PDB file of C-alpha atoms and ligand atoms in Angstrom:
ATOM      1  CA  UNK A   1     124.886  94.440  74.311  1.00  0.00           C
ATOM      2  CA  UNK A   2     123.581  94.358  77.876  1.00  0.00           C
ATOM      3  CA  UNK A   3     120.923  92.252  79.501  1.00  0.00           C
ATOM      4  CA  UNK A   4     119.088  93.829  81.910  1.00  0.00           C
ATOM      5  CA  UNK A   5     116.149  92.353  84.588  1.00  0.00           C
ATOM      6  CA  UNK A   6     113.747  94.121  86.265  1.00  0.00           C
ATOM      7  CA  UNK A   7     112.198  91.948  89.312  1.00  0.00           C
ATOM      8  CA  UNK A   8     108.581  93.235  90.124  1.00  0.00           C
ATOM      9  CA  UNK A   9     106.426  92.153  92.824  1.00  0.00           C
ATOM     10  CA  UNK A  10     104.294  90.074  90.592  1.00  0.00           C
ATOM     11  CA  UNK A  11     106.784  89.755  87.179  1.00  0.00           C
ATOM     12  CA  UNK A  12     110.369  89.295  86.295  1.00  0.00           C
ATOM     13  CA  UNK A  13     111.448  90.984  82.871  1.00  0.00           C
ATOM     14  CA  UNK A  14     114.630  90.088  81.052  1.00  0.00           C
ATOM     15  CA  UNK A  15     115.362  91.728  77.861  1.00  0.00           C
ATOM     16  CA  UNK A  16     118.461  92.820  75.686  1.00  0.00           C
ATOM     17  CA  UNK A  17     119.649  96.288  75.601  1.00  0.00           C
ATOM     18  CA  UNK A  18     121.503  98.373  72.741  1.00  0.00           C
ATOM     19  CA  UNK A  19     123.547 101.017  73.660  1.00  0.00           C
ATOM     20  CA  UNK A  20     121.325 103.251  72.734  1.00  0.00           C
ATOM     21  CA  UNK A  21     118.725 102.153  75.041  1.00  0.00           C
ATOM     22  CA  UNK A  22     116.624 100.157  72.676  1.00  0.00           C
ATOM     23  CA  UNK A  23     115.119  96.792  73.858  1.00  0.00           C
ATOM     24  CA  UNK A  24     115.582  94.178  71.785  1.00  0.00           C
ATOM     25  CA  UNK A  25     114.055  90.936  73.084  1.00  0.00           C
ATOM     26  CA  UNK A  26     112.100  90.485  76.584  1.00  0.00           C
ATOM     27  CA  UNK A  27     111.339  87.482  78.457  1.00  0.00           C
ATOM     28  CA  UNK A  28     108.226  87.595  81.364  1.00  0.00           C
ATOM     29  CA  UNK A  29     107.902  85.131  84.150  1.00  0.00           C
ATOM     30  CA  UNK A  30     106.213  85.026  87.341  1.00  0.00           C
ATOM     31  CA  UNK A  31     107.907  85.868  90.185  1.00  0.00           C
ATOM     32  CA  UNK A  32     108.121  83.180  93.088  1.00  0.00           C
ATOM     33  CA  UNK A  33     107.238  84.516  96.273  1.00  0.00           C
ATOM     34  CA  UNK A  34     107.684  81.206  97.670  1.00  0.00           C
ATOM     35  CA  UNK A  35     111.072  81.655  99.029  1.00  0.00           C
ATOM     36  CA  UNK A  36     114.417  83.187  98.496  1.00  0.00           C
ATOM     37  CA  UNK A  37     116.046  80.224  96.677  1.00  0.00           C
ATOM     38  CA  UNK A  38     113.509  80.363  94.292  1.00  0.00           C
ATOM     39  CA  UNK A  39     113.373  83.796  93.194  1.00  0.00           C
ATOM     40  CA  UNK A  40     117.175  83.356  92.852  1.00  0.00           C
ATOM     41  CA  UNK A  41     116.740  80.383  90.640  1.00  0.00           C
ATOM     42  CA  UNK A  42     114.126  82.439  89.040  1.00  0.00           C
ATOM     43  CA  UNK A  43     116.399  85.353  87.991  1.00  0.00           C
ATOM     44  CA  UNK A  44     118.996  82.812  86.897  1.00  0.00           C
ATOM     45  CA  UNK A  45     116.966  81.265  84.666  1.00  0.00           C
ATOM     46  CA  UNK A  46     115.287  84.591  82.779  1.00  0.00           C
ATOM     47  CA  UNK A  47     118.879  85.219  82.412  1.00  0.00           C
ATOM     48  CA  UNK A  48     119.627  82.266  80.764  1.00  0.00           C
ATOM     49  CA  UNK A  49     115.962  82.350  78.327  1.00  0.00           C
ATOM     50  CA  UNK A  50     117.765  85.791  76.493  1.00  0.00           C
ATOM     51  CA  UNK A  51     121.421  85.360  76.795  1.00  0.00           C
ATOM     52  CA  UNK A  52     123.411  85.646  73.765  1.00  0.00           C
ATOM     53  CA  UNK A  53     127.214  85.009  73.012  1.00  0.00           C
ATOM     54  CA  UNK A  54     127.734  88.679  72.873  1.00  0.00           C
ATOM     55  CA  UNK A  55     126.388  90.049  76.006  1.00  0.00           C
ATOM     56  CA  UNK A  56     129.194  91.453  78.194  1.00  0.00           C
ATOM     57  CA  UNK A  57     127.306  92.440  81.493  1.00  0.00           C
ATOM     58  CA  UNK A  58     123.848  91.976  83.217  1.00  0.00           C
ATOM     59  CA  UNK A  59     122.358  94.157  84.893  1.00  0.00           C
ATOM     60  CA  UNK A  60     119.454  93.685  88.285  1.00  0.00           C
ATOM     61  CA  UNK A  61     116.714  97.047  89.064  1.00  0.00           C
ATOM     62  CA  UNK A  62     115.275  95.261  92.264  1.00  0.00           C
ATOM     63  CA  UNK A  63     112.561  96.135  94.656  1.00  0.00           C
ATOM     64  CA  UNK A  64     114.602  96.057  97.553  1.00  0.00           C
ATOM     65  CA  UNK A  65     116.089  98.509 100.103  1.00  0.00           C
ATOM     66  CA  UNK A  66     120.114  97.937  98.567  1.00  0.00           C
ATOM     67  CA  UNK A  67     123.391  98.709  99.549  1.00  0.00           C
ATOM     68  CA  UNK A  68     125.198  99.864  96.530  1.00  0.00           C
ATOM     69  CA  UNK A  69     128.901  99.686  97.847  1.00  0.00           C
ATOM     70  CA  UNK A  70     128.487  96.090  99.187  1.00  0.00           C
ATOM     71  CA  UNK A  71     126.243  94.422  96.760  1.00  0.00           C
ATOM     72  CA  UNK A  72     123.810  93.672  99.670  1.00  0.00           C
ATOM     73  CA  UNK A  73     120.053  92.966  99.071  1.00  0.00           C
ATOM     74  CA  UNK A  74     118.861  94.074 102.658  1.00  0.00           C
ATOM     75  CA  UNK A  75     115.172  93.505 102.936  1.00  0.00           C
ATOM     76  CA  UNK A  76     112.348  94.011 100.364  1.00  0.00           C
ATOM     77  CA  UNK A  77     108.479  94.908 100.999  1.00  0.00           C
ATOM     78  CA  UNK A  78     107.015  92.690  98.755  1.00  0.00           C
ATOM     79  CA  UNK A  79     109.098  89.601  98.025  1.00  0.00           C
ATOM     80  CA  UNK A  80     111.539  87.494  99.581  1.00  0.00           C
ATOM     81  CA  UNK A  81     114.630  88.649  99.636  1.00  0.00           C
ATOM     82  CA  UNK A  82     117.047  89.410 102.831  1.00  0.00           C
ATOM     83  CA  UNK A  83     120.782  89.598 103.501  1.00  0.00           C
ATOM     84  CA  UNK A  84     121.805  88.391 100.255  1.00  0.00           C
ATOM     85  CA  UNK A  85     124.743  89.660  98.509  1.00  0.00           C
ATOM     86  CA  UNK A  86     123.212  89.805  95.333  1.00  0.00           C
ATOM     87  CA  UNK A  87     125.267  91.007  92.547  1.00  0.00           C
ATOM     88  CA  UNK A  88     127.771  88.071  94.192  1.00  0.00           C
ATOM     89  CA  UNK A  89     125.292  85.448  94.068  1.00  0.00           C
ATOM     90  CA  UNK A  90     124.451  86.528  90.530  1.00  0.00           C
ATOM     91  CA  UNK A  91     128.169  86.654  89.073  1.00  0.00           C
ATOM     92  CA  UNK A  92     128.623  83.194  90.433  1.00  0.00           C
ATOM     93  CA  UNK A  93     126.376  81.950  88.666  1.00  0.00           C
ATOM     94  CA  UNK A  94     126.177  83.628  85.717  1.00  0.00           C
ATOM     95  CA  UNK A  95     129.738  83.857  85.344  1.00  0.00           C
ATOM     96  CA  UNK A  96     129.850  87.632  83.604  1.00  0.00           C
ATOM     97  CA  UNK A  97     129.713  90.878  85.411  1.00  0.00           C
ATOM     98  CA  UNK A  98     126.860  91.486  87.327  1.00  0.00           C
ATOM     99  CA  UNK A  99     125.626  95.107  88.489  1.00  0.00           C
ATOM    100  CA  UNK A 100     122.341  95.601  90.816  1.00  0.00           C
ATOM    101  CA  UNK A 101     120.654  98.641  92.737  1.00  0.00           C
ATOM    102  CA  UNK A 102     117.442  99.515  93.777  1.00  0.00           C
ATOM    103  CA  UNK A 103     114.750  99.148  91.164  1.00  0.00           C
ATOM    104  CA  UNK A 104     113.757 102.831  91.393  1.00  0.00           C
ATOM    105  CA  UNK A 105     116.938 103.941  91.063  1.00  0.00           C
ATOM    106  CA  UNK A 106     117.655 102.145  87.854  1.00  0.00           C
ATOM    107  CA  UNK A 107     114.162 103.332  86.172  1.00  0.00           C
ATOM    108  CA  UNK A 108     115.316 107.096  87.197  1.00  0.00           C
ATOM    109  CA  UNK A 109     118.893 106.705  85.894  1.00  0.00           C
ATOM    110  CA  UNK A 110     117.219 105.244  82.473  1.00  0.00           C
ATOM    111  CA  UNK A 111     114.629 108.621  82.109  1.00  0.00           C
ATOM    112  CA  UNK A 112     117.387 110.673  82.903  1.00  0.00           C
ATOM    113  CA  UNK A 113     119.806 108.878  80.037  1.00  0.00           C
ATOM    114  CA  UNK A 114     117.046 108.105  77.328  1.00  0.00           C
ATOM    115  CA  UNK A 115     113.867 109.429  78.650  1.00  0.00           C
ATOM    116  CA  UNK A 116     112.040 112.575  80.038  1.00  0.00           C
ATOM    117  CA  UNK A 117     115.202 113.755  81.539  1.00  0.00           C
ATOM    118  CA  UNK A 118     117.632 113.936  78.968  1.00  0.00           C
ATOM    119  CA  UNK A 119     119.424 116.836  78.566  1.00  0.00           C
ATOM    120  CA  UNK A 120     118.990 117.570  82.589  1.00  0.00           C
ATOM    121  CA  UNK A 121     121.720 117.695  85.349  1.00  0.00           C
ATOM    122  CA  UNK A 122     119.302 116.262  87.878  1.00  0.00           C
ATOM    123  CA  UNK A 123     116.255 114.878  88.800  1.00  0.00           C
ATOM    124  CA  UNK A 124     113.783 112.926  91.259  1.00  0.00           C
ATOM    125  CA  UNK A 125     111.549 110.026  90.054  1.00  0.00           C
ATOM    126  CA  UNK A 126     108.538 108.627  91.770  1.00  0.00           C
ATOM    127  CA  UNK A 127     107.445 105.552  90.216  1.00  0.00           C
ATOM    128  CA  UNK A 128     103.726 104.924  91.313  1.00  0.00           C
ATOM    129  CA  UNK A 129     102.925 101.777  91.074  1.00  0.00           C
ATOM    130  CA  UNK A 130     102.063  98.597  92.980  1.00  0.00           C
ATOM    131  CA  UNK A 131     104.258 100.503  95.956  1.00  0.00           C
ATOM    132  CA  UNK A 132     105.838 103.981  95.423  1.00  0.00           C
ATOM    133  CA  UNK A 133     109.649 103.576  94.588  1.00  0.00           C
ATOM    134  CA  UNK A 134     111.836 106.340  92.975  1.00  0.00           C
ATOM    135  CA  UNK A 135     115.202 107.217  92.351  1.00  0.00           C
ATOM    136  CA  UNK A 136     117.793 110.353  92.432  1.00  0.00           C
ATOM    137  CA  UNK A 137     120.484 111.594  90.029  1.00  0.00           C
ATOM    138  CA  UNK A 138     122.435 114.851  90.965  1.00  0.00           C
ATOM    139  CA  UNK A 139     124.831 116.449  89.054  1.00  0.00           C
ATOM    140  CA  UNK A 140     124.552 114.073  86.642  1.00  0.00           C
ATOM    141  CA  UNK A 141     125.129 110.639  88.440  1.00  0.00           C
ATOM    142  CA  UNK A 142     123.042 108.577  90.172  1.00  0.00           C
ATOM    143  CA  UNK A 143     122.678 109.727  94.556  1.00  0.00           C
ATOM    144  CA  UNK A 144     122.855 106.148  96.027  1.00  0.00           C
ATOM    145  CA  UNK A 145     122.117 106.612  99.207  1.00  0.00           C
ATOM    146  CA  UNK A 146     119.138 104.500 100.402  1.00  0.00           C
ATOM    147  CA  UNK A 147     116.378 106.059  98.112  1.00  0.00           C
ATOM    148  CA  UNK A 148     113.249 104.852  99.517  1.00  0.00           C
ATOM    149  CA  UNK A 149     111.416 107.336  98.604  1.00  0.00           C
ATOM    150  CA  UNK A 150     107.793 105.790  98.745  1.00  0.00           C
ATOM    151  CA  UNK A 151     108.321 105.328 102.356  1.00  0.00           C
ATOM    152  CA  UNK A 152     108.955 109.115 103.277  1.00  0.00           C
ATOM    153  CA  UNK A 153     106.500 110.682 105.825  1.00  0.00           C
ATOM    154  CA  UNK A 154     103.987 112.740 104.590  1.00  0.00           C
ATOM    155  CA  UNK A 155     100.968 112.647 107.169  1.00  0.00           C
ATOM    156  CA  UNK A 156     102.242 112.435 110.772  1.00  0.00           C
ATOM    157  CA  UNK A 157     100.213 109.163 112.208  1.00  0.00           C
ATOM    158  CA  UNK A 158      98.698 109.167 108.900  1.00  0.00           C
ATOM    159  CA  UNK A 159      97.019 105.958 107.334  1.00  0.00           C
ATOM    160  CA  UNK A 160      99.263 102.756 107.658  1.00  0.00           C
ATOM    161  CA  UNK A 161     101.648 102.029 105.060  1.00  0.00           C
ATOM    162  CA  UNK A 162     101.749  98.759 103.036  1.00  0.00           C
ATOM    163  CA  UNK A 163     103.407  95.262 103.143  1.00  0.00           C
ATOM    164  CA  UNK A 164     106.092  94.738 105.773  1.00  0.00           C
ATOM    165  CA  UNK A 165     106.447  98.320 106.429  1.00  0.00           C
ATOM    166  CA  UNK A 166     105.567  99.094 109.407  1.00  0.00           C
ATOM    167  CA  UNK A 167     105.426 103.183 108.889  1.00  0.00           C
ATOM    168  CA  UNK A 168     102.220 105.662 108.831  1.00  0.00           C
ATOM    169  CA  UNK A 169     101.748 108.018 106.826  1.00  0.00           C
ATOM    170  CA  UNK A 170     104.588 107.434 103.923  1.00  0.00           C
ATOM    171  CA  UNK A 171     103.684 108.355 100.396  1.00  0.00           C
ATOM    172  CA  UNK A 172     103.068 104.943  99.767  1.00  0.00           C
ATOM    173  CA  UNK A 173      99.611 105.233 101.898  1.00  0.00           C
ATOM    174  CA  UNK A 174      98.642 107.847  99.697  1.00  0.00           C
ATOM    175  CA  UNK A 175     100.286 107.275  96.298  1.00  0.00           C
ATOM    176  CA  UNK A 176     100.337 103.759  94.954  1.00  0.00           C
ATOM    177  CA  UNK A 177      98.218 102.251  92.999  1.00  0.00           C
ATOM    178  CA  UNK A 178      96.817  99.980  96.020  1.00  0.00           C
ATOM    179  CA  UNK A 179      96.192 103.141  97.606  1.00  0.00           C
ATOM    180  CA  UNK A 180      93.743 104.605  95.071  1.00  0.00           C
ATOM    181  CA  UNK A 181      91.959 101.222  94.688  1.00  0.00           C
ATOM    182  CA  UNK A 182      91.505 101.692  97.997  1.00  0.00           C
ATOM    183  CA  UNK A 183      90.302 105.110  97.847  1.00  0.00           C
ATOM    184  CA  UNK A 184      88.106 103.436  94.740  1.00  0.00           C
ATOM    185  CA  UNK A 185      86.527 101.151  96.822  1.00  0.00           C
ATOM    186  CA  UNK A 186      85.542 104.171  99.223  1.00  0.00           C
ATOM    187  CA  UNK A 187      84.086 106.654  96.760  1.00  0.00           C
ATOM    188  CA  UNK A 188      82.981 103.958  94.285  1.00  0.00           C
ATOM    189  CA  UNK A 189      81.599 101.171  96.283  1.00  0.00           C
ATOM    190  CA  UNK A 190      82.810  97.271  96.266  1.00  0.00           C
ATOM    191  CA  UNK A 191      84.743  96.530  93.210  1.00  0.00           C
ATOM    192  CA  UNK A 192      86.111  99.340  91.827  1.00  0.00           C
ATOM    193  CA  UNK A 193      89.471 100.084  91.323  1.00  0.00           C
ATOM    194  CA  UNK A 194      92.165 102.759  90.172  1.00  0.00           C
ATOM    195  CA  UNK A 195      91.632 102.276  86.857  1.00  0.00           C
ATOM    196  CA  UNK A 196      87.942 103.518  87.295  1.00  0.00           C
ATOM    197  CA  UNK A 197      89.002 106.577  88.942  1.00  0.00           C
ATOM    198  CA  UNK A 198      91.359 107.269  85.812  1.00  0.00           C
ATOM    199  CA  UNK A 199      88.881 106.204  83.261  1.00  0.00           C
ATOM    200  CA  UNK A 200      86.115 108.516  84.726  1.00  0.00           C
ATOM    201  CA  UNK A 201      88.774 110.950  85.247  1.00  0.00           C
ATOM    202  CA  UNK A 202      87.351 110.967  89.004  1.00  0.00           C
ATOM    203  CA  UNK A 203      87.897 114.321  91.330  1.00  0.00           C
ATOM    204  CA  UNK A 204      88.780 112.489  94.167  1.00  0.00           C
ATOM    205  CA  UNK A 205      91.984 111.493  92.046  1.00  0.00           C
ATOM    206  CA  UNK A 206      92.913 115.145  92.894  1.00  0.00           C
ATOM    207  CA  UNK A 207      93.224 114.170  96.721  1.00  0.00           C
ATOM    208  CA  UNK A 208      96.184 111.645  95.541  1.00  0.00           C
ATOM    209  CA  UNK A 209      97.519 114.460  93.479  1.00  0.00           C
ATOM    210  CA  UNK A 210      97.262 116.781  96.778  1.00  0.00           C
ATOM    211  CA  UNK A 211      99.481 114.003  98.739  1.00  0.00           C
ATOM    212  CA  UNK A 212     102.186 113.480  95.814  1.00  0.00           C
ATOM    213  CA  UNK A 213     102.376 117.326  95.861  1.00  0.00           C
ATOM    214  CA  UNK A 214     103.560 117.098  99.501  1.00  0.00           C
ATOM    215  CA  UNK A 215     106.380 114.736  98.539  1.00  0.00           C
ATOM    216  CA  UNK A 216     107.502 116.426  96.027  1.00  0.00           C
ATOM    217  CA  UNK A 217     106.974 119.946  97.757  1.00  0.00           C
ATOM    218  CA  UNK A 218     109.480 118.019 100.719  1.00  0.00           C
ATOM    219  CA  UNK A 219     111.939 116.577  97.979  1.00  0.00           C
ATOM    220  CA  UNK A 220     112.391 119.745  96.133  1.00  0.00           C
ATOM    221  CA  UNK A 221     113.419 121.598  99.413  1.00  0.00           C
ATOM    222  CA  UNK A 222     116.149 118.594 100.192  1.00  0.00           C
ATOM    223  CA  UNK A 223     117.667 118.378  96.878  1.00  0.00           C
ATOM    224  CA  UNK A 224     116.045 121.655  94.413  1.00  0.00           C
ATOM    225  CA  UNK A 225     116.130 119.013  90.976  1.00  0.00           C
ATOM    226  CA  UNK A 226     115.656 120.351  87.945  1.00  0.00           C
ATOM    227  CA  UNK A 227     113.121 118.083  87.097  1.00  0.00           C
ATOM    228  CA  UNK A 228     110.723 115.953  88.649  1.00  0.00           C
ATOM    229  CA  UNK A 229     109.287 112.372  86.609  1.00  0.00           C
ATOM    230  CA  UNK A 230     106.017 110.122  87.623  1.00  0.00           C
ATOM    231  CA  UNK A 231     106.310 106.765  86.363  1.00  0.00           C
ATOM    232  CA  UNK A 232     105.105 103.653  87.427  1.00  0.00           C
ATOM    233  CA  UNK A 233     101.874 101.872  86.010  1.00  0.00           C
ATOM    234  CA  UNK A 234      99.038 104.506  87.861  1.00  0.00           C
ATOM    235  CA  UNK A 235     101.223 107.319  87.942  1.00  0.00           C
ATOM    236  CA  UNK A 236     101.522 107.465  83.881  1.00  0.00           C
ATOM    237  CA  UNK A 237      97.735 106.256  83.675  1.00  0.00           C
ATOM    238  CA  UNK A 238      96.777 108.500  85.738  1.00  0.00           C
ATOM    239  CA  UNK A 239      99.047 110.980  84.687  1.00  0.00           C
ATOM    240  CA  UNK A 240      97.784 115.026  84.888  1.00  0.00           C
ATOM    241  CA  UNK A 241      94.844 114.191  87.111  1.00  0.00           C
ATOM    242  CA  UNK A 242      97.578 113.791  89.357  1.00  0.00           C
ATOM    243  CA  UNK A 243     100.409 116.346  88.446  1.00  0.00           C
ATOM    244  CA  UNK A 244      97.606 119.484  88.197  1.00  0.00           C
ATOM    245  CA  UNK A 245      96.751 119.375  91.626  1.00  0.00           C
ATOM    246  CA  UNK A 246     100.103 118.008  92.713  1.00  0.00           C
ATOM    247  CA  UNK A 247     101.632 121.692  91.105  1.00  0.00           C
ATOM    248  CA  UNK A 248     100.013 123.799  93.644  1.00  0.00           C
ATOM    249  CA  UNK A 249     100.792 122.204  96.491  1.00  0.00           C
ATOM    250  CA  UNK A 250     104.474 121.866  95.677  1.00  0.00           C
ATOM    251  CA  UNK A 251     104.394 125.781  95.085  1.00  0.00           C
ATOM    252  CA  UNK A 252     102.936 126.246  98.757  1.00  0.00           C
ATOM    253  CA  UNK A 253     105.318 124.039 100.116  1.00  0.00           C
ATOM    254  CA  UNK A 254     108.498 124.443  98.393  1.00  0.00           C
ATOM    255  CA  UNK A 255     110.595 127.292  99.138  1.00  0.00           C
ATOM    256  CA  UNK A 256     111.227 130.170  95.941  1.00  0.00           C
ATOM    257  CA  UNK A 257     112.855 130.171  93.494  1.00  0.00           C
ATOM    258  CA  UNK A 258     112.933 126.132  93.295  1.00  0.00           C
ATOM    259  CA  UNK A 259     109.218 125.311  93.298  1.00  0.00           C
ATOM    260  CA  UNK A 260     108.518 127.692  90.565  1.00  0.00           C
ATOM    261  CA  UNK A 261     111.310 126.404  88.752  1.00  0.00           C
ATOM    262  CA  UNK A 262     110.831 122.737  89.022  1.00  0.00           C
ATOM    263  CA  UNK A 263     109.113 121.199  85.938  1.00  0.00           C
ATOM    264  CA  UNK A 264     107.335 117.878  86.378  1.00  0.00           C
ATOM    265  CA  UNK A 265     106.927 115.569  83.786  1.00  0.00           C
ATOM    266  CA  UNK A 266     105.454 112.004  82.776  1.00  0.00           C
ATOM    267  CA  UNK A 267     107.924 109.035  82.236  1.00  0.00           C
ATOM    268  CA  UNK A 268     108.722 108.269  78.609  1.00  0.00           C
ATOM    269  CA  UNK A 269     110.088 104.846  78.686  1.00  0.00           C
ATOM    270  CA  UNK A 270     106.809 103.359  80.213  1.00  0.00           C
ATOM    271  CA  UNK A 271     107.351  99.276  81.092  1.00  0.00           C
ATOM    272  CA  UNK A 272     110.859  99.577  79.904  1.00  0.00           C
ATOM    273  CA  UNK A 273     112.093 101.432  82.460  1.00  0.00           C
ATOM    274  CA  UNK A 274     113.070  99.400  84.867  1.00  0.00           C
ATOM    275  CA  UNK A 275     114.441  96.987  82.383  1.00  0.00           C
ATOM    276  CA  UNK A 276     116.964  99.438  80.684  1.00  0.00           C
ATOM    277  CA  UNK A 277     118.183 100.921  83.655  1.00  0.00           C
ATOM    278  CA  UNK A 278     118.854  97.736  84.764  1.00  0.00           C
ATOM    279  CA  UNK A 279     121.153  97.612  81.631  1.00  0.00           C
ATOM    280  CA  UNK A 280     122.525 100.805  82.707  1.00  0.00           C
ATOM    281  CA  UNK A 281     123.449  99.391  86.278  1.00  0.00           C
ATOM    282  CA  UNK A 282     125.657  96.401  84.165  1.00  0.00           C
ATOM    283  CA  UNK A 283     127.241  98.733  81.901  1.00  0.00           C
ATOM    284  CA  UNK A 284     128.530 100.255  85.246  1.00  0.00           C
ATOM    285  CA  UNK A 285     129.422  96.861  86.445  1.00  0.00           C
ATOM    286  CA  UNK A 286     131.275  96.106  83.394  1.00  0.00           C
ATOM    287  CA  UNK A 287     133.182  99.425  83.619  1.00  0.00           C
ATOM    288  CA  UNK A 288     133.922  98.200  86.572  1.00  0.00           C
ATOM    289  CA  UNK A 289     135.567  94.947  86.234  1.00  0.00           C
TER     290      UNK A 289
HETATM  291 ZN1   ZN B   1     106.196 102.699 104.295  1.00  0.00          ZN
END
């Protein structure tokens, strides 16, 4: 058994893992954004609320730009966390083997074990959400490189991006779920948010599906996956109001045979995710030790 935590912008979950990717028990808490001692404290403690005798490795998914080889949380959009060597910090206190990586990278390495991607060599995740995150695996293993996917450019001086990015025009101007509230708020009036758009099944949802067909379109020419998966909270709400319009921009813009062939589906692990990747990022860990 594995614990695995997935640290959110606004939640941490902790939860138990099987080895066959089922979660057994979850802890929520907030996450402190007040500093960087506290969300570490934080994390230790979720840790601690579902720790059993037998778990052998714990696993982080965390929404910060991450250096795999090092352990090194570098800097994070939307909470505090800089310069820390993470997975360290984490084994010293925990005292068991401790994996981490980027929190898109863990959901997309649990869809491609136990969710829309099994069965696949490769594939590209966006996770649509509060930001835009995502993940790669190629070949069949996860591409660590620095996977910050949401923050790709997609509109050349476009709109400006969100948080402490500093970028124009990234997906995450277009994509996320702040992104359509915004857009909401502009074709809806005052008050309205994403949800209303899905709920009323809104055209102007296909103008975020037009924009997510450019990043994929650009991804499928870098890497030609197999298979591309939307997660995140709006991307599965929102679902094929997005991924219809999305398909015929990706077959303007992505070079034959690969954007015919691509197929693009909806995450299947929902919430979980993040949480059993995270599991999946330990197991490495312990492997590792
Ligand atoms: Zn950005």
């Amino acid at each position: 058994m594995r614990a695995g935590i997935d640290l959110g912008g606004t939640k941490i979950l902790a939860g138990i893992v099987d080895a066959d990717g089922k979660v057994e028990r979850t802890v929520q808490d907030r996450t402190p954004t007040t500093s960087q001692a506290a969300l570490l404290d934080a994390l230790e403690s979720a840790v601690r609320e579902v720790l059993e005798d037998d778990i052998a490795a714990v696993g982080f998914g965390i929404p910060s730009r991450f250096d795999y080889r090092t352990g090194l949380a570098l800097g994070a959009v939307n909470i505090p966390l800089r310069d820390v060597p993470f997975a360290e910090e984490m084994q010293r206190r925990l005292d068991l083997p401790v994996g981490a990586d980027n929190d898109g990278s863990a959901a997309a390495l649990a869809e491609f074990t136990f969710g829309a991607g099994r069965g696949c060599r490769d594939l590209i995740m966006l996770t649509l959400g509060t930001g835009v995150g995502g993940g790669i695996v190629l070949d069949g293993r996860p591409f660590r490189a620095w996977a910050e996917l949401g923050h790709m450019v997609i509109v050349v001086d476009g709109e400006p991006c969100q948080g402490a990015c500093s970028g124009r025009g990234h997906v995450e101007s277009y994509c996320s779920g702040l992104a359509a509230d915004r857009l909401a708020r502009r074709v809806l009036g005052d008050g309205a948010s994403a949800r209303d758009l899905v709920e009323q099944e809104h055209p102007a949802l296909e103008e975020v599906g037009h924009y997510l067909g450019a990043a994929i379109g650009s991804l499928v020419n870098v890497f030609g996956p197999e298979l591309v998966v939307i997660g995140g909270g709006f991307g599965t709400a929102a679902g094929n109001l997005l991924l219809d319009p999305a398909r015929a921009v990706i077959l303007r813009e992505a070079l034959a045979p690969a954007g015919q062939e691509v197929r693009l589906a909806l995450a299947e692990l929902g919430k979980d995710a993040g949480l059993i990747g995270a599991a999946l990022v330990g197991r490495e860990a312990l492997a590792a030790a």
